[in-house]
Each structure stands twice: as structure tokens, then as C-alpha cells.
CSV table of C-alpha atoms in Angstrom, one decimal:
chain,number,residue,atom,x,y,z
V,211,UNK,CA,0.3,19.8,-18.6
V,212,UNK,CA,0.5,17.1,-16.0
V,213,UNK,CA,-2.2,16.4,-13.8
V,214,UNK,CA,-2.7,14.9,-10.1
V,215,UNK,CA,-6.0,15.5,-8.9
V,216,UNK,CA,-7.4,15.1,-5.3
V,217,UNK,CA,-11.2,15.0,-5.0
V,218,UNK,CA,-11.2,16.8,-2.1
V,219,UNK,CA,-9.0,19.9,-0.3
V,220,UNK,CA,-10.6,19.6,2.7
V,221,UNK,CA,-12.3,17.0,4.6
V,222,UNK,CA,-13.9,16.2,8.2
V,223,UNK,CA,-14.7,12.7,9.3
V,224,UNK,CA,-15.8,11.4,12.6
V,225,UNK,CA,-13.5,8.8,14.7
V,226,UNK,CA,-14.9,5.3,13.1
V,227,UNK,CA,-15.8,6.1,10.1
V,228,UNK,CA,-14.9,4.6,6.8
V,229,UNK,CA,-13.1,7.5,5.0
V,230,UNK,CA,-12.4,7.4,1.0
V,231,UNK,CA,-9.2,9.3,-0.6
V,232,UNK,CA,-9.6,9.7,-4.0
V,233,UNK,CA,-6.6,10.5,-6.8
V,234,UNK,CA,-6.6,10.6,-10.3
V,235,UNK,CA,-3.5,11.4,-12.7
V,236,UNK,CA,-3.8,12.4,-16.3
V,237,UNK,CA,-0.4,11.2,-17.7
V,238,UNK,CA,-0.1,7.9,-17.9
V,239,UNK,CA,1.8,7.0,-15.1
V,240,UNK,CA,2.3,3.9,-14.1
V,241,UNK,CA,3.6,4.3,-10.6
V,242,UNK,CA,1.4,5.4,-7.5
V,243,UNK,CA,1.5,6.7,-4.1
V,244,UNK,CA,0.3,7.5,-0.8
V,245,UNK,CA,1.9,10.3,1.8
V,246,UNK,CA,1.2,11.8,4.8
V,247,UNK,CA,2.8,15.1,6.1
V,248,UNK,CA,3.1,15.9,9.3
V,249,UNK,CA,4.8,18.8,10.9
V,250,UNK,CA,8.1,17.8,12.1
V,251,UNK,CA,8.0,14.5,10.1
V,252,UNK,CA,8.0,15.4,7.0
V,253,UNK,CA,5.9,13.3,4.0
V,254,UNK,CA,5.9,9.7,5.0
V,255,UNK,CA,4.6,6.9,2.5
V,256,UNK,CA,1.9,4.9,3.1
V,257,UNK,CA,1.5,2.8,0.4
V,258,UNK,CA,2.5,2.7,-3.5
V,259,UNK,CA,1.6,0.7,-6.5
V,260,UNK,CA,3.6,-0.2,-9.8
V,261,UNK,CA,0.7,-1.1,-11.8
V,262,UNK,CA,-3.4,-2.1,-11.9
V,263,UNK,CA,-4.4,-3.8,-8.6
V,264,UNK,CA,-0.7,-3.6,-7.3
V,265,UNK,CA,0.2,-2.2,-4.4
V,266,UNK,CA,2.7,-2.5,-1.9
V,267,UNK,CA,3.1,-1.3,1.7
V,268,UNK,CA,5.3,1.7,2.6
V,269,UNK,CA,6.6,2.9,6.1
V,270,UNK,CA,3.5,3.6,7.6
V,271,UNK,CA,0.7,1.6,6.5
V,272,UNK,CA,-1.4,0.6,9.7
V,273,UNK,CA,-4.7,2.0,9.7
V,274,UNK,CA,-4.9,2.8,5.8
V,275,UNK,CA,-5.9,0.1,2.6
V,276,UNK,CA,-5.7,1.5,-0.9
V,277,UNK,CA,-7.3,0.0,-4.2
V,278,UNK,CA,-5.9,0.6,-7.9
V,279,UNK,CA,-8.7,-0.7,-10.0
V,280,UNK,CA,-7.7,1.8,-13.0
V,281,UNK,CA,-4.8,3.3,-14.2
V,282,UNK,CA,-5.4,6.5,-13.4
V,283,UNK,CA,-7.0,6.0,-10.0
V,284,UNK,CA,-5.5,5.1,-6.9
V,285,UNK,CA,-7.5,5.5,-3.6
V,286,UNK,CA,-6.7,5.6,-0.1
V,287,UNK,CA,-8.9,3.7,2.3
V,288,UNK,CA,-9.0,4.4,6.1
V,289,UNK,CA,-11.0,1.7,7.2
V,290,UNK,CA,-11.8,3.2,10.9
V,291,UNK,CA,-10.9,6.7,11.2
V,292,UNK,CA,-9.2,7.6,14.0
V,293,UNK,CA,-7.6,11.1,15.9
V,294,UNK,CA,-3.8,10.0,14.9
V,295,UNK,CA,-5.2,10.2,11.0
V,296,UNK,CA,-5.4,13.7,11.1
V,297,UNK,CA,-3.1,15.3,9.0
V,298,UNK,CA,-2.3,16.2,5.2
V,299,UNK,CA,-2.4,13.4,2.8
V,300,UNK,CA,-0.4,13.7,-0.7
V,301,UNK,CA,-0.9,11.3,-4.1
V,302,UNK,CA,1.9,11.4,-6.6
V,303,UNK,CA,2.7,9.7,-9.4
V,304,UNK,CA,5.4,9.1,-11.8
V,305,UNK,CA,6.8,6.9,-14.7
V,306,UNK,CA,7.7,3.7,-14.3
V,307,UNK,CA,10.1,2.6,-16.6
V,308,UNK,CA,12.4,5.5,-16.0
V,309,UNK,CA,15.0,5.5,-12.5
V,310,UNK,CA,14.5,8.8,-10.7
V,311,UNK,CA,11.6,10.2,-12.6
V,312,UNK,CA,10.4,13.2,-11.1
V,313,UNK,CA,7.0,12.5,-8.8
V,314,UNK,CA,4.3,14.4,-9.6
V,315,UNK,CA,2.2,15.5,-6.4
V,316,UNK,CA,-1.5,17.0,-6.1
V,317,UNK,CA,-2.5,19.5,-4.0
V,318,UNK,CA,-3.3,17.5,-1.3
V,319,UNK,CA,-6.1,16.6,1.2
V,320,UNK,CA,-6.2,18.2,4.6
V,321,UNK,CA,-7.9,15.4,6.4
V,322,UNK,CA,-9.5,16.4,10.2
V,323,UNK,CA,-10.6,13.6,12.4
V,324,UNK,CA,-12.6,14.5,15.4
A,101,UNK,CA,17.4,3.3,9.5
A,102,UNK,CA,17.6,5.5,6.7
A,103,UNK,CA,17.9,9.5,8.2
A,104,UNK,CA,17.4,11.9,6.5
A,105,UNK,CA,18.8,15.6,7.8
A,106,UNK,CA,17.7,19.0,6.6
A,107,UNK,CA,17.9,22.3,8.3
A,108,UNK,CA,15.0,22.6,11.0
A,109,UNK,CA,15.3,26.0,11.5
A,110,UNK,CA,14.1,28.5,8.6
A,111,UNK,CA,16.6,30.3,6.7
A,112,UNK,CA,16.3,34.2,6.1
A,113,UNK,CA,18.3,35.7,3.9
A,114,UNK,CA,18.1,39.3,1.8
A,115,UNK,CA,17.4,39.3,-1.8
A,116,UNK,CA,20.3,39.2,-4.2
A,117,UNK,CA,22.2,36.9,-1.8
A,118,UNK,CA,22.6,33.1,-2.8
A,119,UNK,CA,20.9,30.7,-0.3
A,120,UNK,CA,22.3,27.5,0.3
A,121,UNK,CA,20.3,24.5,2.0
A,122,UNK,CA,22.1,21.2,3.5
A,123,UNK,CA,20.9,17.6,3.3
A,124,UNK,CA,22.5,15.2,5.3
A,125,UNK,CA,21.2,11.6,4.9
A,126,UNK,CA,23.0,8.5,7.0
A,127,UNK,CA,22.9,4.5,6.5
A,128,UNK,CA,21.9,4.3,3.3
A,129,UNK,CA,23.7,5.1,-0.5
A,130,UNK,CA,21.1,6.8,-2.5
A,131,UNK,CA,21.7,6.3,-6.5
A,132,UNK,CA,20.1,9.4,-6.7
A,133,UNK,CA,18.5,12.6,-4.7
A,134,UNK,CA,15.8,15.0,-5.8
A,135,UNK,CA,14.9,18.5,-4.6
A,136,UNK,CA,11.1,19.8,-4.6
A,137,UNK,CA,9.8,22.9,-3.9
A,138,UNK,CA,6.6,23.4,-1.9
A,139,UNK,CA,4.2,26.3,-0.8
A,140,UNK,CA,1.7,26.6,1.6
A,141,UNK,CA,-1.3,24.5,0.9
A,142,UNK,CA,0.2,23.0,-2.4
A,143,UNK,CA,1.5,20.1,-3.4
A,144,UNK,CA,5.4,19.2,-3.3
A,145,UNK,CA,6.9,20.3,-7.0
A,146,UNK,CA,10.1,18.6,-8.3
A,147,UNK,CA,13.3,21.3,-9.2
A,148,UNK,CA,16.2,18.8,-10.3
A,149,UNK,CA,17.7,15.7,-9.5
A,150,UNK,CA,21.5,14.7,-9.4
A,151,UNK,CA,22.6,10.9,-9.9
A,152,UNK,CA,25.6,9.7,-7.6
A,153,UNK,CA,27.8,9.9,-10.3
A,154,UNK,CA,26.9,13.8,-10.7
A,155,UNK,CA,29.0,16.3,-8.6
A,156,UNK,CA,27.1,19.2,-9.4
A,157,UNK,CA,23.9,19.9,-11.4
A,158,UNK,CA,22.6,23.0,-12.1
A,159,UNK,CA,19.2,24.7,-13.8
A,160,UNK,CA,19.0,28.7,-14.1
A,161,UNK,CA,19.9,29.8,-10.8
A,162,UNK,CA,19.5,26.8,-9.6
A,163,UNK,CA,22.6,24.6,-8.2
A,164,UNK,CA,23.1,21.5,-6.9
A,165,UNK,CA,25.9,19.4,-5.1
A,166,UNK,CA,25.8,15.6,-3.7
A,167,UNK,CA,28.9,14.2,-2.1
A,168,UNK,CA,28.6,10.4,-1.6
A,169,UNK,CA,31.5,10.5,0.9
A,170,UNK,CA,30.1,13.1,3.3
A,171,UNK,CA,26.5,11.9,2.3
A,172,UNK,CA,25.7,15.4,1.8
A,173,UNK,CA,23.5,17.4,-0.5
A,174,UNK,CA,23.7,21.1,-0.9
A,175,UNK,CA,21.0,23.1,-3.1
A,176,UNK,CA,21.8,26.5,-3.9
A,177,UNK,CA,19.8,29.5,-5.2
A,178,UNK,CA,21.6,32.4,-6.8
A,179,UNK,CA,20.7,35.9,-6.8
A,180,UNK,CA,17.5,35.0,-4.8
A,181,UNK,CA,14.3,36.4,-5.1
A,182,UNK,CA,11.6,37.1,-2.8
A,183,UNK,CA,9.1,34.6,-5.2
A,184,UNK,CA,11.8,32.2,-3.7
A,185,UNK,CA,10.7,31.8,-0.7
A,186,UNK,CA,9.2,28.6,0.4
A,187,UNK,CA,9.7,25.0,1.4
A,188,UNK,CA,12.7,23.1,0.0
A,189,UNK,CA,12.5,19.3,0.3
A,190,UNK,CA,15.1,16.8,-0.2
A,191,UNK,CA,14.5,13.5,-1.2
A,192,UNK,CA,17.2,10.7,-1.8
A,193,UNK,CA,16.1,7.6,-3.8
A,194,UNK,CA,14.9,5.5,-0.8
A,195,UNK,CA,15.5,2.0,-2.4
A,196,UNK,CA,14.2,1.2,-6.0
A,197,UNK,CA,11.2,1.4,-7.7
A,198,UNK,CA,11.4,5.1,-7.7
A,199,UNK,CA,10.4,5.4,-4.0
A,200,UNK,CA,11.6,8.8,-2.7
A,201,UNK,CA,12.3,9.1,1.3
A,202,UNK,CA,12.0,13.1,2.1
A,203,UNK,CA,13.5,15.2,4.5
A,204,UNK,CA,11.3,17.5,6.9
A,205,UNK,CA,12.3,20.1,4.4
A,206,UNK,CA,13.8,24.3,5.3
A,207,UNK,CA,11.7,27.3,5.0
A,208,UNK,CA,13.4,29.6,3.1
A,209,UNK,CA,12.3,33.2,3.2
A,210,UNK,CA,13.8,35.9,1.1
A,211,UNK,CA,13.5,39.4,2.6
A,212,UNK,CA,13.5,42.8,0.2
């Protein structure tokens, strides 16, 4: 079965400090991304990438950084943490070479900033 | 900008009934719109997707409309269930490359 995988469900960081998203996928895919969801907002995207060490920005990406060294990896970078970066953050993934190929989501991060 | 409208308010409706949620999206023409379900504390999962060519798609009891003139999507569940209930998202094609843009999404809750 297909597989997004967040390293962490929960996570509390200080305001300044270097915070570390981590997402692996299991099928492949060559297309990456990055969302928030806030309430009221509704999943936002940060960043994406098509392929290794791609990555383009999305609506949103002050504040953030991401790195695709592998594949199956695609991490989220806040360099300096701040209040505002509070919120749920969702990785997804799906194929690339397919138009409207379903996104695959993880469970999600519930990032707290204090 | 691209806007992207979906019912704000939760729905409540009794099980058996069929439970229909609107999308309304504005300056853009998606080729395409999905629909994902989500439940508390879990990650967004995908249910169909119609093409702009498609009127109407449908999966079990699962039924889906998009009308490029109104810029409208409706998403229907038949004979609903109370295993229903939860967040539907819509999310029209936001520009190549597979990039989705999502609504805020409707609670739907299905009462015995």
C-alpha cells in the first residue's frame, strides 16, 4: 500500500530555532510537496519539487527552505522558527508523468511554536 | 487570484439522505478538480477526480458534477452513513504540474 511518512506527529520548537520536517514516500513518486493547514485557510502550498534537488516555490514560501537530496525524501526547513509557523504541516506526493494523479498525503505534523 | 469556494458552514444531515457539497472556484479554468476526504488528525485522502470534459463521475455512492460554465463542482453522497462523516475538500488543478489548490473544505456530519 502507498506510503507518506512524517517523522514526527507532534512537535514543539522555540521562536529561533532551526526546525527540520522530515517526509518520506515509498512509491516512487516523483513529485513532492509542502502544505500548511490552517483553520479557515485551508492547505496552502509551500513549496514542491518535480524531481532530485528540484524544487520550486509555492504560495507561501517565506520563512521555510526545503531540500530533496533523494527520491523518497523531501524535507522542510524553517530556518528561524517563529509564532506565525504554528500550524499543521502536510507532505504529499504523487506521479509525475500522469495529469491529475491523485496526491498522496501523510498524516501530518502538528508543529507548536512558542 | 484563483478562489476557491466551499461551504463554511458544516452540513448535518440524517442517515439515508444523500448529502450534496458545492465548490465554487472563480478566475481560473481548472482542467481538472479532485475531491479528498479528511478526518481529524489524518492526512487529506483522495475520492475521485473529474476532467473538464467530464459532466458527471461517479464511484459507489459516490457522485460527482463539474460545470465549467457556472465554475461549479457538486459532490454527492448517497444513502449516507454515519462513517461518512468528515471533511470534504475540493481541489481544482491549480496550474500544471499536478499542483492542486484546495478549498477550506465542509464538515459533513451524518446523524442516526
Amino acid at each position: 500500500d502507498v506510503k507518506v511518512t512524517q517523522s514526527s506527529r507532534y512537535l514543539v520548537k522555540r521562536t529561533g530555532e532551526k526546525v527540520f520536517l522530515e517526509c518520506v514516500q515509498d512509491m516512487d513518486h516523483e513529485n513532492m510537496f509542502w502544505y500548511r493547514q490552517d483553520p479557515g485557510l485551508g492547505l496552502r502550498l509551500i513549496y514542491f519539487s518535480y524531481d532530485v534537488k528540484m524544487k520550486e516555490k509555492g504560495d507561501i514560501p517565506e520563512g521555510y527552505s526545503v531540500s530533496r537530496e533523494k527520491k523518497e525524501r523531501f524535507s522542510l526547513i524553517l530556518e528561524s522558527a517563529s509564532t506565525n509557523q504554528t500550524s499543521m504541516y502536510l507532505c504529499a506526493s504523487n506521479l509525475g508523468d500522469r495529469d491529475g494523479s491523485p496526491l498522496h498525503f501523510g498524516n501530518g505534523t502538528r508543529l507548536t511554536v512558542t | 487570484s484563483q478562489k476557491i469556494e466551499q461551504n463554511s458552514e458544516a452540513l448535518n444531515i440524517q442517515e439515508g439522505k444523500t448529502a450534496t457539497l458545492t465548490c465554487n472556484y472563480t478566475n481560473y479554468s481548472p482542467a481538472y478538480l479532485q475531491w479528498y476526504r479528511q478526518d481529524p488528525g489524518r492526512g487529506p485522502v483522495f475520492l475521485l477526480l473529474i476532467r473538464e470534459n467530464e459532466k458527471e463521475k461517479r464511484k459507489e455512492r459516490l457522485k460527482v458534477t463539474f460545470d465549467t460554465t457556472l465554475k461549479q463542482s457538486l459532490f454527492h453522497i448517497t444513502a449516507s452513513q454515519p462513517a461518512d462523516s468528515a471533511t470534504y475538500l475540493c481541489a481544482p488543478e491549480g496550474g500544471g504540474g499536478n499542483k492542486l489548490t484546495f478549498g477550506t473544505g465542509t464538515q459533513l456530519k451524518v446523524e442516526l
